[in-house]
PDB file of C-alpha atoms in Angstrom:
ATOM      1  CA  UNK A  79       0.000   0.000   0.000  1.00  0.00           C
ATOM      2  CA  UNK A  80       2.724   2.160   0.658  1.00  0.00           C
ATOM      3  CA  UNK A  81       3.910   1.892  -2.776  1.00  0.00           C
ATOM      4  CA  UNK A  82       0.888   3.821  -4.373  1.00  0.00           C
ATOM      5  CA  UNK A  83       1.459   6.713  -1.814  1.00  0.00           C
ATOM      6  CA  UNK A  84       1.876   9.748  -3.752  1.00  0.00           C
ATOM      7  CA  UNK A  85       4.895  11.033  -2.334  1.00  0.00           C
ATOM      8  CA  UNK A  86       6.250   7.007  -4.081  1.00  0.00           C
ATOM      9  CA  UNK A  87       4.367   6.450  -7.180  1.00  0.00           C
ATOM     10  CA  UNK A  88       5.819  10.009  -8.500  1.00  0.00           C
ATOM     11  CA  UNK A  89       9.780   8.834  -8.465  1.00  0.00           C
ATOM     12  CA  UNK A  90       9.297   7.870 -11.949  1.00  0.00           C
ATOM     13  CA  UNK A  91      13.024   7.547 -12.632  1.00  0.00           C
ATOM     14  CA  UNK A  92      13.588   5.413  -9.415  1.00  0.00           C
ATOM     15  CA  UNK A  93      10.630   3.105 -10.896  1.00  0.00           C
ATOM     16  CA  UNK A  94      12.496   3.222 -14.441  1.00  0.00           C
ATOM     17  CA  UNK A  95      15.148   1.385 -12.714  1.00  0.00           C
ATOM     18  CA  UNK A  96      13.393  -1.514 -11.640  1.00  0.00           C
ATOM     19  CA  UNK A  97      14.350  -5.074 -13.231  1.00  0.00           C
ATOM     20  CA  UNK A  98      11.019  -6.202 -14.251  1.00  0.00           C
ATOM     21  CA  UNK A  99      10.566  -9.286 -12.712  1.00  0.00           C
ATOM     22  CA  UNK A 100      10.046  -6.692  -9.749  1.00  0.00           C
ATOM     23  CA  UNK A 101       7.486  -4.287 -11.871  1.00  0.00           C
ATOM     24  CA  UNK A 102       5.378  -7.622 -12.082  1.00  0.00           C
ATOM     25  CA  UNK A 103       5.299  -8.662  -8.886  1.00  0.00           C
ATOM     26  CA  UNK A 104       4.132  -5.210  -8.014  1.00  0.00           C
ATOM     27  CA  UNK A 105       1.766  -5.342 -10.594  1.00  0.00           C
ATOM     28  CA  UNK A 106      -0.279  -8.340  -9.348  1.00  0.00           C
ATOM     29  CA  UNK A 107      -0.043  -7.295  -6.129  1.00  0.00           C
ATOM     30  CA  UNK A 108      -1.736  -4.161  -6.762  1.00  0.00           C
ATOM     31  CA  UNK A 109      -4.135  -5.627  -8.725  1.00  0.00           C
ATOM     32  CA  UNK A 110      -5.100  -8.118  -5.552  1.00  0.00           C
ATOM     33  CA  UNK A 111      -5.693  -4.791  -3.749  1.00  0.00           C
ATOM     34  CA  UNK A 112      -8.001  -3.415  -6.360  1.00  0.00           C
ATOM     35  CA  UNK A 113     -10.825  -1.837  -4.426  1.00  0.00           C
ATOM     36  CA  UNK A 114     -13.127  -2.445  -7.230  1.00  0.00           C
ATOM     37  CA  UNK A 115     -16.398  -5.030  -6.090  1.00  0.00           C
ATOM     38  CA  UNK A 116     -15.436  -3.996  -2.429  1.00  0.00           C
ATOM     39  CA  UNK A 117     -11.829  -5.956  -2.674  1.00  0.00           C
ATOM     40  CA  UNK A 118     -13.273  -9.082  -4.533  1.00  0.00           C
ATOM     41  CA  UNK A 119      -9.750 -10.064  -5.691  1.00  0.00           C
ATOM     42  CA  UNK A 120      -8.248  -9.302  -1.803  1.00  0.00           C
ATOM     43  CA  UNK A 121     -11.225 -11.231  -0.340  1.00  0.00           C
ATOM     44  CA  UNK A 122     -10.639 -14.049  -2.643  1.00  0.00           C
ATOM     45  CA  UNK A 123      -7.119 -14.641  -2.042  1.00  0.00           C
ATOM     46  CA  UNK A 124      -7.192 -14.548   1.418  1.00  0.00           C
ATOM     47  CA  UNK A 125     -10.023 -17.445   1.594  1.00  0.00           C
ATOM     48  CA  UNK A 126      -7.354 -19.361  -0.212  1.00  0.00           C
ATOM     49  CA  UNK A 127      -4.992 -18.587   2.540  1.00  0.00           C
ATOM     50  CA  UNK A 128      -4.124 -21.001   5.386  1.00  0.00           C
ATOM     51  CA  UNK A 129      -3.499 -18.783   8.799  1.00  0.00           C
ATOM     52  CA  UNK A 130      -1.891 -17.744  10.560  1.00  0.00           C
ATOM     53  CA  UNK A 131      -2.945 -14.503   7.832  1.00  0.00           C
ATOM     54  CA  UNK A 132      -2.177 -10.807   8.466  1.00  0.00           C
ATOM     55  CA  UNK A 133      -5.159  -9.294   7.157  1.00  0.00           C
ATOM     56  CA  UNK A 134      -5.525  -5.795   5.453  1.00  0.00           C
ATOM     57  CA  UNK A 135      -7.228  -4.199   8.968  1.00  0.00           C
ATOM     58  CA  UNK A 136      -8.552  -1.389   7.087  1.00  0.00           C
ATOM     59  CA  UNK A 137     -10.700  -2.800   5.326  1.00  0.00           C
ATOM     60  CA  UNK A 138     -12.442  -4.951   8.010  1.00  0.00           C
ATOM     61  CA  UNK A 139     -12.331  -1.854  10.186  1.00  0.00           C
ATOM     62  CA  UNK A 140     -14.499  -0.502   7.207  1.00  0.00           C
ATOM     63  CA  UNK A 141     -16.715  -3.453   6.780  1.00  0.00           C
ATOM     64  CA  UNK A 142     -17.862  -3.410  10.771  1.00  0.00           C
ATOM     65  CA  UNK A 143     -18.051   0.458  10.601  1.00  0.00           C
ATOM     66  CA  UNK A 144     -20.604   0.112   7.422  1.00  0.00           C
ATOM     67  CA  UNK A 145     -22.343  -2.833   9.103  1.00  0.00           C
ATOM     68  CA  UNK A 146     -22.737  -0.373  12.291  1.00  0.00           C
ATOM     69  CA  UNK A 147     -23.551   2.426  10.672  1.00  0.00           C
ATOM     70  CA  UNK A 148     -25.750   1.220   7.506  1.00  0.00           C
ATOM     71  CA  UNK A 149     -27.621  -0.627   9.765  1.00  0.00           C
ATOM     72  CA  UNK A 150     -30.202  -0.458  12.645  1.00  0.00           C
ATOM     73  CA  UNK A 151     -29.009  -2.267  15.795  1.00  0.00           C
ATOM     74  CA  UNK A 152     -33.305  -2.376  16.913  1.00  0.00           C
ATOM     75  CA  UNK A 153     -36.107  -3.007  14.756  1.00  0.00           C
ATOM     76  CA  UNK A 154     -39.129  -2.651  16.588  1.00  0.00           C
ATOM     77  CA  UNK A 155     -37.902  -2.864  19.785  1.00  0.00           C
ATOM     78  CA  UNK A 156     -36.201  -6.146  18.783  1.00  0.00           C
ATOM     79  CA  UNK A 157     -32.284  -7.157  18.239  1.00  0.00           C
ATOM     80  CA  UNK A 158     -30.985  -6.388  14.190  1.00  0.00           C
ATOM     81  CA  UNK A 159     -30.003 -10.702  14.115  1.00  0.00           C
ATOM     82  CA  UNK A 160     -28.880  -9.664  10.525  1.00  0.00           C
ATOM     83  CA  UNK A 161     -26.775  -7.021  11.737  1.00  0.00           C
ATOM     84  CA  UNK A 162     -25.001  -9.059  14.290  1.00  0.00           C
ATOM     85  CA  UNK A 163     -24.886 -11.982  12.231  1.00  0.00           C
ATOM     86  CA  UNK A 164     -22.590  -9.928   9.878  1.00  0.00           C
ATOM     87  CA  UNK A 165     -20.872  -8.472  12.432  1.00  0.00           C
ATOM     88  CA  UNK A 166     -19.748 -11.406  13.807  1.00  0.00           C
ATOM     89  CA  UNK A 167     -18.607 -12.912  10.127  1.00  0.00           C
ATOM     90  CA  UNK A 168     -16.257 -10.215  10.380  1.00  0.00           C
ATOM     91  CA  UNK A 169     -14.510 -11.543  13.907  1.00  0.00           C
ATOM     92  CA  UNK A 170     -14.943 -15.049  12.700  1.00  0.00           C
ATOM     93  CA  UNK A 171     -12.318 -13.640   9.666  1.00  0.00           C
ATOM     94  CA  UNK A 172     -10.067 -12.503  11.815  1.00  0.00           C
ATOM     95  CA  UNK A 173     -10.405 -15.561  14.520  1.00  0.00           C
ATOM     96  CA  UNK A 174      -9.366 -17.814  11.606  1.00  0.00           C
ATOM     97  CA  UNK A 175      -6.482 -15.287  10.525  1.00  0.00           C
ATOM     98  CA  UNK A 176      -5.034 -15.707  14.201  1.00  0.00           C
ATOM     99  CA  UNK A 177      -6.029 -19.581  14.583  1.00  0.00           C
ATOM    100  CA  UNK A 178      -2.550 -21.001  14.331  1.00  0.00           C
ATOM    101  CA  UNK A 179       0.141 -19.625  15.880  1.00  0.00           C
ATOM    102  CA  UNK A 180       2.954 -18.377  13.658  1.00  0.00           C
ATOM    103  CA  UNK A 181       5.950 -20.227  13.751  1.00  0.00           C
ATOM    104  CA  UNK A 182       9.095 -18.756  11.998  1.00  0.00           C
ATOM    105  CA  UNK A 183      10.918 -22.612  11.836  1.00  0.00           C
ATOM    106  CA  UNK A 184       8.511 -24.189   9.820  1.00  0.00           C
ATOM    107  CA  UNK A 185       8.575 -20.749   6.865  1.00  0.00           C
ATOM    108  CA  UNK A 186      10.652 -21.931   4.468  1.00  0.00           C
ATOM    109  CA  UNK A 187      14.250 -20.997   5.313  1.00  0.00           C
ATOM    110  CA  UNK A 188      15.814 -18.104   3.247  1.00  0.00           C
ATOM    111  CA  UNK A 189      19.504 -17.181   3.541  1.00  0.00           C
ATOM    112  CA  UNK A 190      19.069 -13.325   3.756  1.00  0.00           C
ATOM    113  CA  UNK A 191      16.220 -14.201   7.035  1.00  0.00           C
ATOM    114  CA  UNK A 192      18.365 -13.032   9.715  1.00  0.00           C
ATOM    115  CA  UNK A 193      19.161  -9.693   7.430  1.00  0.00           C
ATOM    116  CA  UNK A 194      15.554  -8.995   6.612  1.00  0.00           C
ATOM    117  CA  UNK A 195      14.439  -9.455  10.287  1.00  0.00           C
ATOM    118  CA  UNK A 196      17.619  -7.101  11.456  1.00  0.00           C
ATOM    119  CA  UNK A 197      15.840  -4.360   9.068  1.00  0.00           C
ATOM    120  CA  UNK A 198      12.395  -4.489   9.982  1.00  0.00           C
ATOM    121  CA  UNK A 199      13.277  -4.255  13.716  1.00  0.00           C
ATOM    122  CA  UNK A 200      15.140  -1.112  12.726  1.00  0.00           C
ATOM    123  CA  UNK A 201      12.499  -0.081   9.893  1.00  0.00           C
ATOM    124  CA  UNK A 202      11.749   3.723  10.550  1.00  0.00           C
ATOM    125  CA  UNK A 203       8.118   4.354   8.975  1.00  0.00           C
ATOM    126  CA  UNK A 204       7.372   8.064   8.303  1.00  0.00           C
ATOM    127  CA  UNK A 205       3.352   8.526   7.845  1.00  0.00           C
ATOM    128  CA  UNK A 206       3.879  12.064   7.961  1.00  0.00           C
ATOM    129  CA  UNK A 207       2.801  13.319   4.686  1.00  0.00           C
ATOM    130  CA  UNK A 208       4.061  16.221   4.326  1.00  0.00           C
ATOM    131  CA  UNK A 209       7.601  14.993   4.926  1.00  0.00           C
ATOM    132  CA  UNK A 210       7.345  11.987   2.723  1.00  0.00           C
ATOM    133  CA  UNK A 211       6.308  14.553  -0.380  1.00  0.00           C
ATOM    134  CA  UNK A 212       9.710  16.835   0.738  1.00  0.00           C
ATOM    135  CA  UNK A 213      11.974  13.858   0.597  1.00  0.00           C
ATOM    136  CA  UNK A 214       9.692  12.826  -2.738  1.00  0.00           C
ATOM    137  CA  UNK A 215      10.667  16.118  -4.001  1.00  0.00           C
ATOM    138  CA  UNK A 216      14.706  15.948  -2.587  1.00  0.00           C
ATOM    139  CA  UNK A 217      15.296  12.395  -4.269  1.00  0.00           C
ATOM    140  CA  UNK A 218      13.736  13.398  -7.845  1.00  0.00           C
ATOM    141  CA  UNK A 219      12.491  17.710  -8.040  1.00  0.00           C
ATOM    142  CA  UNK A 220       9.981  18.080 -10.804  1.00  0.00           C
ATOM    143  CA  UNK A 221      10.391  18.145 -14.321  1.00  0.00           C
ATOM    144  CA  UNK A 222      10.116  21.565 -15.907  1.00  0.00           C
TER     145      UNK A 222
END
């Protein structure tokens, strides 16, 4: 998701430079995160998916605030079933995400694990913005 930020997808000359094997990849995966038929292709993949899953939390944070707010939680003086029935799909999705444990031994080994774990644990994430479109701006200034 970060990817298609703005202050990213602009750097057209750091995307030139991209073997393509890597422009694919990105490709499909923004494809599975087309938000067309409310994430069909996202939904889809995932109940291929054996957990333990991260899921996208966004978009089930959307689904139970659209289920909350689209619908009445009484109908004449009587419990929305419908509504709560939905509602609790949703945890049921994420239940199943969390219903193995994760377990790094049995992923399938990969020489450069240790280096990849040493860099998230030191990943710095800037969500600010404004500074992500100013270092945008340092790394490639606009064309004239």
């Amino acid at each position: 998701m970060g990817m298609s930020n703005p202050a990213v997808s602009r750097l057209s000359q750091t995307w030139e430079k991209l073997p393509t094997k890597f422009k694919k990849f990105y490709a499909e995966f923004e494809s599975m995160m087309d938000p067309s038929r409310n994430h069909r292709s996202y939904r889809l993949t995932v109940t291929k998916l054996e957990p333990p899953i991260i899921p996208f939390m966004p978009l089930l944070l959307k689904d139970m605030t659209f289920t909350h707010e689209g619908n009445k939680t009484f109908i004449d003086s009587m419990v929305n079933f419908e509504k709560m029935r939905i509602i609790a799909n949703t945890i049921r999705q994420v239940r199943h995400c969390r219903s193995q444990p994760f377990n790094p031994d049995i992923c399938q080994p990969n020489k450069n694990q240790a280096e990849v774990r040493g860099y998230v644990r030191k990943l710095c994430v800037i969500d600010n913005q404004r500074a992500l479109t100013q270092l945008s701006y340092r790394m490639e200034p606009r064309r004239t």
